[in-house]
């Protein structure tokens, strides 16, 4: 394809003659270098259009992006005054030499970033060429989901000119190396920052585009994090339910089974990766373990409550029961004001400790310890993911 136009008196015949003269002896297979000792410099700018997909398990990211390549082709020059002041021409990229820009960390196929089967290049009279490339790009991306769902990921796209070492071609950054003018946001990931640099890698001049994306966490906060916290805070309330009601064990089992069902439902929403493991998943596992332990302790507390009142209570259980209201009067000696006539001392018998008192004290202790452990775990989670 050749675009023909009129500028400053140029005619169709001028453009046809320009094309015939310039490309009469042009060989597109030859690397357009004037000096074989000096590498060809190619300036590259990157445009990000959208983030199509990010897969934490497969560690891949798919984007739609564009690359603008600029270089000087010494074999394509002309005098504009000889061709009606035509300073540039636009033609398909198959008519000239083009750099095989390749994504080195591609997922499936290692090949030139072409995108469209046919694209156009702009060639100026002094030999400067501007070529837009691009399309769907899939790259490997090392992921860290330990802070899920408040995680950020940094992915790299490494481009090089495949088949040409740094002695033949050197990649440089364009004056405007990055553009997001046409960027379309992703509903699951927010583009936060980027970095572009060039370096030499295994003898190849390489351009690295690094982008950082942050997960949109509102959905996961509402559907996963909040229910997990509510379940964990609900568990210890079992110890507030009177044993006489007969519903304590049933309530504890109901909470345990409900959370197990919830964990099964939301497991699909949590990335299945063990290196590193998601902290939220650890919290969820700990929560269900605590729920199971609470069921066992609730059963044991009920057994204490129904023990024979004639069974001896050792010092340990008496200490557990010491937090009960009865202990305020336990072994209390009441002295009345001294009276010259009748000094008296009230030596009433001490209140006896029953297994019901032990059970109640044990419940209070378990509830306090449970909430301390749960609140500590929740605090650690938010400190890690912040």
C-alpha positions as a LaTeX table, in Angstrom:
\begin{tabular}{lrrr}
\hline
Residue & $x$ (\AA) & $y$ (\AA) & $z$ (\AA) \\
\hline
Unk1 & 0.00 & 0.00 & 0.00 \\
Unk2 & 1.24 & 3.49 & $-0.86$ \\
Unk3 & $-0.51$ & 6.62 & 0.36 \\
Unk4 & $-0.49$ & 9.42 & $-2.17$ \\
Unk5 & $-1.38$ & 12.98 & $-1.38$ \\
Unk6 & $-0.90$ & 16.56 & $-2.46$ \\
Unk7 & 1.33 & 18.93 & $-0.55$ \\
Unk8 & 2.80 & 22.22 & $-1.78$ \\
Unk9 & 2.08 & 21.52 & $-5.42$ \\
Unk10 & 3.01 & 17.85 & $-5.50$ \\
Unk11 & 1.17 & 15.70 & $-8.01$ \\
Unk12 & 0.39 & 12.05 & $-8.40$ \\
Unk13 & 3.15 & 11.74 & $-10.97$ \\
Unk14 & 5.65 & 13.22 & $-8.48$ \\
Unk15 & 4.81 & 10.60 & $-5.88$ \\
Unk16 & 4.90 & 7.74 & $-8.38$ \\
Unk17 & 8.28 & 8.91 & $-9.60$ \\
Unk18 & 9.51 & 9.22 & $-6.02$ \\
Unk19 & 8.47 & 5.68 & $-5.25$ \\
Unk20 & 10.04 & 4.35 & $-8.45$ \\
Unk21 & 13.34 & 6.15 & $-7.88$ \\
Unk22 & 13.71 & 5.40 & $-4.17$ \\
Unk23 & 12.81 & 1.72 & $-4.31$ \\
Unk24 & 14.34 & 0.86 & $-7.68$ \\
Unk25 & 17.46 & $-0.65$ & $-6.14$ \\
Unk26 & 16.26 & $-0.97$ & $-2.54$ \\
Unk27 & 16.87 & $-4.28$ & $-0.82$ \\
Unk28 & 14.68 & $-4.66$ & 2.25 \\
Unk29 & 16.60 & $-7.72$ & 3.46 \\
Unk30 & 19.73 & $-5.65$ & 4.18 \\
Unk31 & 20.19 & $-4.10$ & 7.63 \\
Unk32 & 20.12 & $-0.32$ & 6.95 \\
Unk33 & 23.46 & 0.67 & 8.49 \\
Unk34 & 25.83 & 3.21 & 6.97 \\
Unk35 & 28.81 & 2.07 & 9.01 \\
Unk36 & 29.14 & $-1.63$ & 9.75 \\
Unk37 & 31.21 & $-0.80$ & 12.83 \\
Unk38 & 28.41 & 1.23 & 14.38 \\
Unk39 & 25.20 & $-0.48$ & 15.54 \\
Unk40 & 21.86 & 0.70 & 14.23 \\
Unk41 & 20.00 & 2.66 & 16.90 \\
Unk42 & 16.28 & 2.04 & 17.26 \\
Unk43 & 14.19 & 4.24 & 19.53 \\
Unk44 & 11.17 & 2.57 & 21.12 \\
Unk45 & 8.07 & 3.92 & 22.80 \\
Unk46 & 5.44 & 1.74 & 24.48 \\
Unk47 & 1.67 & 2.29 & 24.63 \\
Unk48 & $-0.60$ & 0.38 & 27.00 \\
Unk49 & $-4.18$ & $-0.05$ & 25.80 \\
Unk50 & $-5.68$ & $-2.43$ & 28.36 \\
Unk51 & $-4.97$ & $-5.24$ & 30.81 \\
Unk52 & $-6.87$ & $-8.19$ & 29.36 \\
Unk53 & $-6.16$ & $-10.93$ & 31.88 \\
Unk54 & $-3.99$ & $-11.81$ & 34.85 \\
Unk55 & $-3.70$ & $-15.41$ & 36.04 \\
Unk56 & $-2.07$ & $-15.85$ & 39.44 \\
Unk57 & $-1.89$ & $-19.64$ & 39.24 \\
Unk58 & $-0.34$ & $-19.87$ & 35.77 \\
Unk59 & 1.69 & $-16.71$ & 36.49 \\
Unk60 & 0.77 & $-15.07$ & 33.19 \\
Unk61 & $-0.45$ & $-11.63$ & 32.20 \\
Unk62 & $-2.14$ & $-10.69$ & 28.95 \\
Unk63 & $-2.24$ & $-7.09$ & 27.75 \\
Unk64 & $-3.04$ & $-5.19$ & 24.59 \\
Unk65 & $-0.13$ & $-2.92$ & 23.83 \\
Unk66 & 1.61 & $-1.04$ & 21.07 \\
Unk67 & 5.23 & $-0.34$ & 20.21 \\
Unk68 & 6.44 & 2.60 & 18.14 \\
Unk69 & 9.85 & 1.95 & 16.57 \\
Unk70 & 11.94 & 4.71 & 15.01 \\
Unk71 & 15.26 & 4.41 & 13.19 \\
Unk72 & 17.13 & 5.83 & 10.23 \\
Unk73 & 17.26 & 3.92 & 6.96 \\
Unk74 & 20.14 & 5.42 & 5.02 \\
Unk75 & 19.03 & 3.63 & 1.86 \\
Unk76 & 15.74 & 5.55 & 1.63 \\
Unk77 & 16.39 & 9.28 & 1.14 \\
Unk78 & 15.35 & 11.89 & $-1.42$ \\
Unk79 & 15.31 & 15.59 & $-2.15$ \\
Unk80 & 11.79 & 16.91 & $-1.51$ \\
Unk81 & 12.20 & 19.72 & $-4.04$ \\
Unk82 & 12.57 & 17.15 & $-6.82$ \\
Unk83 & 9.24 & 15.55 & $-6.00$ \\
Unk84 & 6.84 & 18.41 & $-5.42$ \\
Unk85 & 8.10 & 19.03 & $-1.85$ \\
Unk86 & 6.95 & 15.61 & $-0.70$ \\
Unk87 & 8.62 & 15.16 & 2.70 \\
Unk88 & 7.21 & 11.75 & 3.67 \\
Unk89 & 5.48 & 8.71 & 2.31 \\
Unk90 & 3.33 & 6.07 & 3.99 \\
Unk91 & 3.58 & 2.47 & 2.84 \\
Unk92 & 3.10 & $-1.05$ & 4.12 \\
Unk93 & 5.83 & $-2.50$ & 6.28 \\
Unk94 & 6.53 & $-5.36$ & 3.86 \\
Unk95 & 8.24 & $-2.93$ & 1.48 \\
Unk96 & 11.11 & $-2.05$ & 3.83 \\
Unk97 & 13.39 & $-3.65$ & 6.39 \\
Unk98 & 11.72 & $-3.81$ & 9.81 \\
Unk99 & 13.21 & $-4.93$ & 13.13 \\
Unk100 & 11.90 & $-8.29$ & 14.42 \\
Unk101 & 10.98 & $-6.97$ & 17.87 \\
Unk102 & 10.42 & $-10.07$ & 20.00 \\
Unk103 & 8.90 & $-10.56$ & 23.45 \\
Unk104 & 11.59 & $-12.63$ & 25.17 \\
Unk105 & 9.42 & $-13.79$ & 28.10 \\
Unk106 & 6.41 & $-14.73$ & 26.00 \\
Unk107 & 4.14 & $-17.52$ & 27.22 \\
Unk108 & 3.41 & $-19.57$ & 24.12 \\
Unk109 & 5.19 & $-18.51$ & 20.94 \\
Unk110 & 8.53 & $-16.76$ & 20.58 \\
Unk111 & 8.21 & $-14.53$ & 17.55 \\
Unk112 & 8.12 & $-10.93$ & 16.34 \\
Unk113 & 5.54 & $-8.61$ & 17.87 \\
Unk114 & 3.50 & $-7.98$ & 14.76 \\
Unk115 & $-0.11$ & $-7.70$ & 15.79 \\
Unk116 & $-1.84$ & $-6.87$ & 12.53 \\
Unk117 & $-0.78$ & $-8.89$ & 9.50 \\
Unk118 & $-0.21$ & $-5.62$ & 7.68 \\
Unk119 & 0.67 & $-2.27$ & 9.17 \\
Unk120 & 2.03 & 0.96 & 7.77 \\
Unk121 & 5.32 & 2.77 & 8.17 \\
Unk122 & 6.00 & 6.47 & 7.77 \\
Unk123 & 9.24 & 7.27 & 5.92 \\
Unk124 & 10.64 & 10.80 & 5.84 \\
Unk125 & 12.90 & 12.24 & 3.16 \\
Unk126 & 15.97 & 12.07 & 5.43 \\
Unk127 & 15.54 & 8.31 & 5.97 \\
Unk128 & 13.85 & 8.45 & 9.37 \\
Unk129 & 11.30 & 5.64 & 9.70 \\
Unk130 & 8.45 & 5.34 & 12.19 \\
Unk131 & 6.78 & 1.93 & 12.48 \\
Unk132 & 3.85 & 1.09 & 14.81 \\
Unk133 & 3.67 & $-2.51$ & 16.02 \\
Unk134 & 1.60 & $-4.21$ & 18.66 \\
Unk135 & $-1.22$ & $-6.51$ & 19.54 \\
Unk136 & $-2.06$ & $-8.99$ & 22.29 \\
Unk137 & 1.01 & $-9.79$ & 24.38 \\
Unk138 & 1.18 & $-12.67$ & 26.87 \\
Unk139 & 4.13 & $-12.78$ & 29.26 \\
Unk140 & 5.25 & $-14.80$ & 32.25 \\
Unk141 & 4.91 & $-12.89$ & 35.49 \\
Unk142 & 6.20 & $-14.05$ & 38.86 \\
Unk143 & 3.37 & $-13.54$ & 41.35 \\
Unk144 & 3.18 & $-13.05$ & 45.10 \\
Unk145 & $-0.33$ & $-13.61$ & 46.47 \\
Unk146 & 0.63 & $-13.62$ & 50.14 \\
Unk147 & $-1.27$ & $-10.33$ & 50.63 \\
Unk148 & $-4.40$ & $-11.39$ & 48.74 \\
Unk149 & $-6.84$ & $-9.66$ & 48.26 \\
Unk150 & $-4.83$ & $-6.50$ & 48.92 \\
Unk151 & $-1.88$ & $-7.54$ & 46.78 \\
Unk152 & 0.04 & $-5.74$ & 44.06 \\
Unk153 & 1.87 & $-7.49$ & 41.24 \\
Unk154 & 4.81 & $-6.31$ & 39.15 \\
Unk155 & 5.09 & $-7.81$ & 35.68 \\
Unk156 & 7.84 & $-7.34$ & 33.12 \\
Unk157 & 7.80 & $-7.37$ & 29.33 \\
Unk158 & 11.28 & $-7.84$ & 27.88 \\
Unk159 & 11.74 & $-6.95$ & 24.22 \\
Unk160 & 14.77 & $-7.58$ & 22.03 \\
Unk161 & 15.55 & $-7.73$ & 18.32 \\
Unk162 & 15.77 & $-11.46$ & 17.78 \\
Unk163 & 18.71 & $-12.52$ & 15.63 \\
Unk164 & 20.60 & $-9.23$ & 15.97 \\
Unk165 & 23.18 & $-8.86$ & 18.72 \\
Unk166 & 24.01 & $-5.59$ & 20.44 \\
Unk167 & 26.82 & $-5.12$ & 17.90 \\
Unk168 & 24.25 & $-4.78$ & 15.10 \\
Unk169 & 21.28 & $-3.13$ & 16.84 \\
Unk170 & 20.95 & $-1.08$ & 20.01 \\
Unk171 & 17.56 & $-0.27$ & 21.53 \\
Unk172 & 17.06 & 3.18 & 23.03 \\
Unk173 & 14.14 & 4.86 & 24.75 \\
Unk174 & 12.11 & 7.33 & 22.73 \\
Unk175 & 11.73 & 10.91 & 23.92 \\
Unk176 & 8.26 & 9.94 & 25.14 \\
Unk177 & 8.81 & 6.30 & 26.12 \\
Unk178 & 5.35 & 5.53 & 27.52 \\
Unk179 & 1.78 & 6.48 & 26.72 \\
Unk180 & $-1.54$ & 5.56 & 28.29 \\
Unk181 & $-3.68$ & 7.99 & 26.32 \\
Unk182 & $-5.83$ & 5.13 & 25.00 \\
Unk183 & $-5.78$ & 3.03 & 28.16 \\
Unk184 & $-9.02$ & 1.24 & 29.10 \\
Unk185 & $-9.17$ & 0.31 & 32.82 \\
Unk186 & $-9.66$ & $-3.27$ & 33.97 \\
Unk187 & $-12.43$ & $-4.04$ & 36.47 \\
Unk188 & $-10.22$ & $-6.36$ & 38.55 \\
Unk189 & $-6.82$ & $-4.70$ & 38.35 \\
Unk190 & $-5.71$ & $-1.09$ & 38.68 \\
Unk191 & $-2.65$ & 0.11 & 36.80 \\
Unk192 & $-0.54$ & 2.03 & 39.33 \\
Unk193 & 2.99 & 2.60 & 38.00 \\
Unk194 & 5.54 & 1.64 & 35.36 \\
Unk195 & 9.24 & 1.68 & 34.60 \\
Unk196 & 11.06 & 1.43 & 31.28 \\
Unk197 & 14.77 & 0.77 & 30.88 \\
Unk198 & 17.24 & $-0.64$ & 28.39 \\
Unk199 & 20.16 & $-2.95$ & 29.10 \\
Unk200 & 22.29 & $-5.66$ & 27.55 \\
Unk201 & 21.20 & $-9.24$ & 28.20 \\
Unk202 & 23.11 & $-12.26$ & 26.87 \\
Unk203 & 24.58 & $-10.16$ & 24.09 \\
Unk204 & 21.23 & $-8.66$ & 23.07 \\
Unk205 & 20.15 & $-5.08$ & 23.51 \\
Unk206 & 16.98 & $-5.39$ & 25.57 \\
Unk207 & 14.15 & $-3.05$ & 26.49 \\
Unk208 & 12.23 & $-3.88$ & 29.65 \\
Unk209 & 8.78 & $-2.50$ & 30.35 \\
Unk210 & 7.80 & $-3.10$ & 33.98 \\
Unk211 & 4.28 & $-2.41$ & 35.20 \\
Unk212 & 2.72 & $-2.60$ & 38.65 \\
Unk213 & $-0.94$ & $-3.46$ & 39.06 \\
Unk214 & $-3.04$ & $-3.52$ & 42.23 \\
Unk215 & $-6.02$ & $-5.78$ & 42.77 \\
Unk216 & $-9.44$ & $-4.17$ & 43.18 \\
Unk217 & $-10.22$ & $-5.65$ & 46.59 \\
Unk218 & $-13.76$ & $-4.47$ & 47.38 \\
Unk219 & $-15.50$ & $-7.64$ & 46.17 \\
Unk220 & $-13.15$ & $-9.93$ & 48.09 \\
Unk221 & $-13.38$ & $-7.77$ & 51.21 \\
Unk222 & $-17.17$ & $-8.04$ & 51.25 \\
Unk223 & $-17.48$ & $-11.68$ & 50.19 \\
Unk224 & $-14.47$ & $-13.29$ & 51.88 \\
Unk225 & $-12.66$ & $-11.15$ & 54.45 \\
Unk226 & $-15.67$ & $-9.75$ & 56.34 \\
Unk227 & $-17.51$ & $-13.11$ & 56.67 \\
Unk228 & $-14.30$ & $-14.75$ & 57.89 \\
Unk229 & $-13.87$ & $-12.11$ & 60.59 \\
Unk230 & $-17.54$ & $-12.36$ & 61.60 \\
Unk231 & $-17.37$ & $-16.15$ & 61.86 \\
Unk232 & $-14.22$ & $-15.96$ & 63.98 \\
Unk233 & $-15.77$ & $-13.38$ & 66.34 \\
Unk234 & $-18.99$ & $-15.39$ & 66.60 \\
Unk235 & $-17.30$ & $-18.60$ & 67.73 \\
Unk236 & $-16.39$ & $-17.67$ & 71.34 \\
Unk237 & $-19.93$ & $-16.44$ & 72.05 \\
Unk238 & $-20.82$ & $-20.10$ & 72.51 \\
Unk239 & $-19.41$ & $-19.83$ & 76.04 \\
Unk240 & $-21.98$ & $-17.16$ & 76.92 \\
Unk241 & $-24.87$ & $-19.51$ & 76.26 \\
Unk242 & $-26.01$ & $-21.16$ & 79.54 \\
Unk243 & $-25.32$ & $-24.86$ & 79.68 \\
Unk244 & $-28.78$ & $-25.40$ & 81.15 \\
Unk245 & $-30.31$ & $-24.39$ & 77.81 \\
Unk246 & $-28.97$ & $-27.54$ & 76.19 \\
Unk247 & $-28.20$ & $-25.68$ & 72.95 \\
Unk248 & $-24.53$ & $-24.89$ & 73.46 \\
Unk249 & $-23.08$ & $-27.92$ & 71.67 \\
Unk250 & $-25.62$ & $-27.58$ & 68.88 \\
Unk251 & $-24.72$ & $-23.92$ & 68.34 \\
Unk252 & $-20.99$ & $-24.67$ & 68.32 \\
Unk253 & $-21.47$ & $-27.44$ & 65.76 \\
Unk254 & $-23.71$ & $-25.22$ & 63.62 \\
Unk255 & $-21.07$ & $-22.47$ & 63.49 \\
Unk256 & $-18.37$ & $-25.00$ & 62.64 \\
Unk257 & $-20.36$ & $-26.60$ & 59.81 \\
Unk258 & $-21.53$ & $-23.23$ & 58.49 \\
Unk259 & $-17.97$ & $-21.97$ & 58.23 \\
Unk260 & $-16.84$ & $-25.23$ & 56.61 \\
Unk261 & $-19.52$ & $-24.78$ & 53.94 \\
Unk262 & $-18.53$ & $-21.13$ & 53.51 \\
Unk263 & $-14.87$ & $-22.09$ & 53.14 \\
Unk264 & $-15.80$ & $-24.60$ & 50.45 \\
Unk265 & $-17.81$ & $-21.99$ & 48.53 \\
Unk266 & $-15.16$ & $-19.26$ & 48.57 \\
Unk267 & $-12.18$ & $-21.54$ & 47.93 \\
Unk268 & $-12.59$ & $-20.98$ & 44.18 \\
Unk269 & $-12.11$ & $-17.23$ & 44.68 \\
Unk270 & $-8.75$ & $-17.66$ & 46.42 \\
Unk271 & $-5.72$ & $-18.26$ & 44.17 \\
Unk272 & $-4.49$ & $-21.83$ & 44.52 \\
Unk273 & $-0.80$ & $-21.19$ & 45.04 \\
Unk274 & 1.48 & $-22.51$ & 47.76 \\
Unk275 & 4.62 & $-20.49$ & 47.03 \\
Unk276 & 4.00 & $-18.27$ & 48.84 \\
Unk277 & 0.72 & $-19.24$ & 50.49 \\
Unk278 & $-2.00$ & $-16.66$ & 50.88 \\
Unk279 & $-2.09$ & $-15.22$ & 54.43 \\
Unk280 & $-5.88$ & $-14.97$ & 54.25 \\
Unk281 & $-6.09$ & $-18.70$ & 53.55 \\
Unk282 & $-3.95$ & $-19.38$ & 56.63 \\
Unk283 & $-6.29$ & $-17.20$ & 58.71 \\
Unk284 & $-9.30$ & $-19.11$ & 57.37 \\
Unk285 & $-7.71$ & $-22.46$ & 58.20 \\
Unk286 & $-6.81$ & $-21.25$ & 61.70 \\
Unk287 & $-10.39$ & $-20.00$ & 62.14 \\
Unk288 & $-11.92$ & $-23.37$ & 61.34 \\
Unk289 & $-9.38$ & $-25.09$ & 63.62 \\
Unk290 & $-10.30$ & $-22.72$ & 66.46 \\
Unk291 & $-13.96$ & $-23.42$ & 65.77 \\
Unk292 & $-13.31$ & $-27.15$ & 66.09 \\
Unk293 & $-11.35$ & $-26.65$ & 69.31 \\
Unk294 & $-14.20$ & $-24.56$ & 70.72 \\
Unk295 & $-16.62$ & $-27.43$ & 70.05 \\
Unk296 & $-14.36$ & $-29.79$ & 72.01 \\
Unk297 & $-13.92$ & $-27.32$ & 74.87 \\
Unk298 & $-17.66$ & $-26.62$ & 75.00 \\
Unk299 & $-18.28$ & $-30.36$ & 75.42 \\
Unk300 & $-15.64$ & $-30.55$ & 78.14 \\
Unk301 & $-17.12$ & $-27.53$ & 79.93 \\
Unk302 & $-20.53$ & $-29.23$ & 79.88 \\
Unk303 & $-18.99$ & $-32.34$ & 81.41 \\
Unk304 & $-17.56$ & $-30.20$ & 84.21 \\
Unk305 & $-20.96$ & $-28.67$ & 84.80 \\
Unk306 & $-22.62$ & $-32.07$ & 85.26 \\
Unk307 & $-19.98$ & $-33.69$ & 87.46 \\
Unk308 & $-21.00$ & $-35.21$ & 90.75 \\
Unk309 & $-21.06$ & $-32.53$ & 93.42 \\
Unk310 & $-19.33$ & $-34.90$ & 95.81 \\
Unk311 & $-16.30$ & $-35.21$ & 93.53 \\
Unk312 & $-13.31$ & $-33.42$ & 95.00 \\
Unk313 & $-12.29$ & $-30.11$ & 93.36 \\
Unk314 & $-8.54$ & $-29.65$ & 93.28 \\
Unk315 & $-6.71$ & $-26.36$ & 93.73 \\
Unk316 & $-6.34$ & $-25.80$ & 89.97 \\
Unk317 & $-10.09$ & $-25.83$ & 89.35 \\
Unk318 & $-10.68$ & $-23.73$ & 92.44 \\
Unk319 & $-8.33$ & $-21.15$ & 90.95 \\
Unk320 & $-10.27$ & $-21.27$ & 87.66 \\
Unk321 & $-13.49$ & $-20.71$ & 89.57 \\
Unk322 & $-12.04$ & $-17.83$ & 91.61 \\
Unk323 & $-13.32$ & $-15.29$ & 89.12 \\
Unk324 & $-16.94$ & $-16.01$ & 90.03 \\
Unk325 & $-19.02$ & $-13.54$ & 92.09 \\
Unk326 & $-19.23$ & $-15.97$ & 95.02 \\
Unk327 & $-15.47$ & $-15.56$ & 95.62 \\
Unk328 & $-16.00$ & $-12.01$ & 96.79 \\
Unk329 & $-17.44$ & $-13.38$ & 99.99 \\
Unk330 & $-15.31$ & $-16.49$ & 100.11 \\
Unk331 & $-13.60$ & $-16.92$ & 103.55 \\
Unk332 & $-14.63$ & $-13.40$ & 104.44 \\
Unk333 & $-14.50$ & $-12.49$ & 108.13 \\
Unk334 & $-16.89$ & $-9.69$ & 108.99 \\
Unk335 & $-15.89$ & $-7.60$ & 112.02 \\
Unk336 & $-18.43$ & $-5.34$ & 113.63 \\
Unk337 & $-17.48$ & $-2.10$ & 115.37 \\
Unk338 & $-15.90$ & $-2.61$ & 118.76 \\
Unk339 & $-18.39$ & $-2.16$ & 121.49 \\
Unk340 & $-17.51$ & $-2.10$ & 125.13 \\
Unk341 & $-20.50$ & $-4.22$ & 125.88 \\
Unk342 & $-20.55$ & $-6.98$ & 123.19 \\
Unk343 & $-17.54$ & $-7.32$ & 120.93 \\
Unk344 & $-18.38$ & $-9.94$ & 118.33 \\
Unk345 & $-16.83$ & $-11.50$ & 115.26 \\
Unk346 & $-18.94$ & $-13.06$ & 112.50 \\
Unk347 & $-17.28$ & $-16.30$ & 111.50 \\
Unk348 & $-19.81$ & $-17.53$ & 108.97 \\
Unk349 & $-18.88$ & $-20.74$ & 107.12 \\
Unk350 & $-17.11$ & $-20.26$ & 103.78 \\
Unk351 & $-19.12$ & $-20.63$ & 100.62 \\
Unk352 & $-18.37$ & $-23.97$ & 99.00 \\
Unk353 & $-17.13$ & $-24.21$ & 95.40 \\
Unk354 & $-19.22$ & $-26.40$ & 93.12 \\
Unk355 & $-18.49$ & $-27.90$ & 89.73 \\
Unk356 & $-21.02$ & $-25.50$ & 88.27 \\
Unk357 & $-18.85$ & $-22.63$ & 89.50 \\
Unk358 & $-15.83$ & $-24.29$ & 87.94 \\
Unk359 & $-17.66$ & $-24.67$ & 84.64 \\
Unk360 & $-18.72$ & $-21.02$ & 84.65 \\
Unk361 & $-15.19$ & $-19.84$ & 85.43 \\
Unk362 & $-13.80$ & $-22.14$ & 82.74 \\
Unk363 & $-16.24$ & $-20.63$ & 80.21 \\
Unk364 & $-15.12$ & $-17.08$ & 81.05 \\
Unk365 & $-11.47$ & $-18.05$ & 80.72 \\
Unk366 & $-12.03$ & $-19.78$ & 77.38 \\
Unk367 & $-13.96$ & $-16.85$ & 75.95 \\
Unk368 & $-11.26$ & $-14.36$ & 76.95 \\
Unk369 & $-8.43$ & $-16.52$ & 75.60 \\
Unk370 & $-10.34$ & $-17.18$ & 72.36 \\
Unk371 & $-10.94$ & $-13.49$ & 71.70 \\
Unk372 & $-7.32$ & $-12.63$ & 72.49 \\
Unk373 & $-6.07$ & $-15.23$ & 69.98 \\
Unk374 & $-8.61$ & $-14.25$ & 67.31 \\
Unk375 & $-8.04$ & $-10.50$ & 67.63 \\
Unk376 & $-4.28$ & $-11.05$ & 67.55 \\
Unk377 & $-4.62$ & $-13.08$ & 64.34 \\
Unk378 & $-6.84$ & $-10.44$ & 62.70 \\
Unk379 & $-4.39$ & $-7.68$ & 63.66 \\
Unk380 & $-1.44$ & $-9.65$ & 62.26 \\
Unk381 & $-3.32$ & $-10.21$ & 58.99 \\
Unk382 & $-4.02$ & $-6.51$ & 58.43 \\
Unk383 & $-0.47$ & $-5.56$ & 59.43 \\
Unk384 & 0.92 & $-7.97$ & 56.83 \\
Unk385 & $-1.38$ & $-6.94$ & 53.97 \\
Unk386 & $-1.37$ & $-3.20$ & 54.52 \\
\hline
\end{tabular}
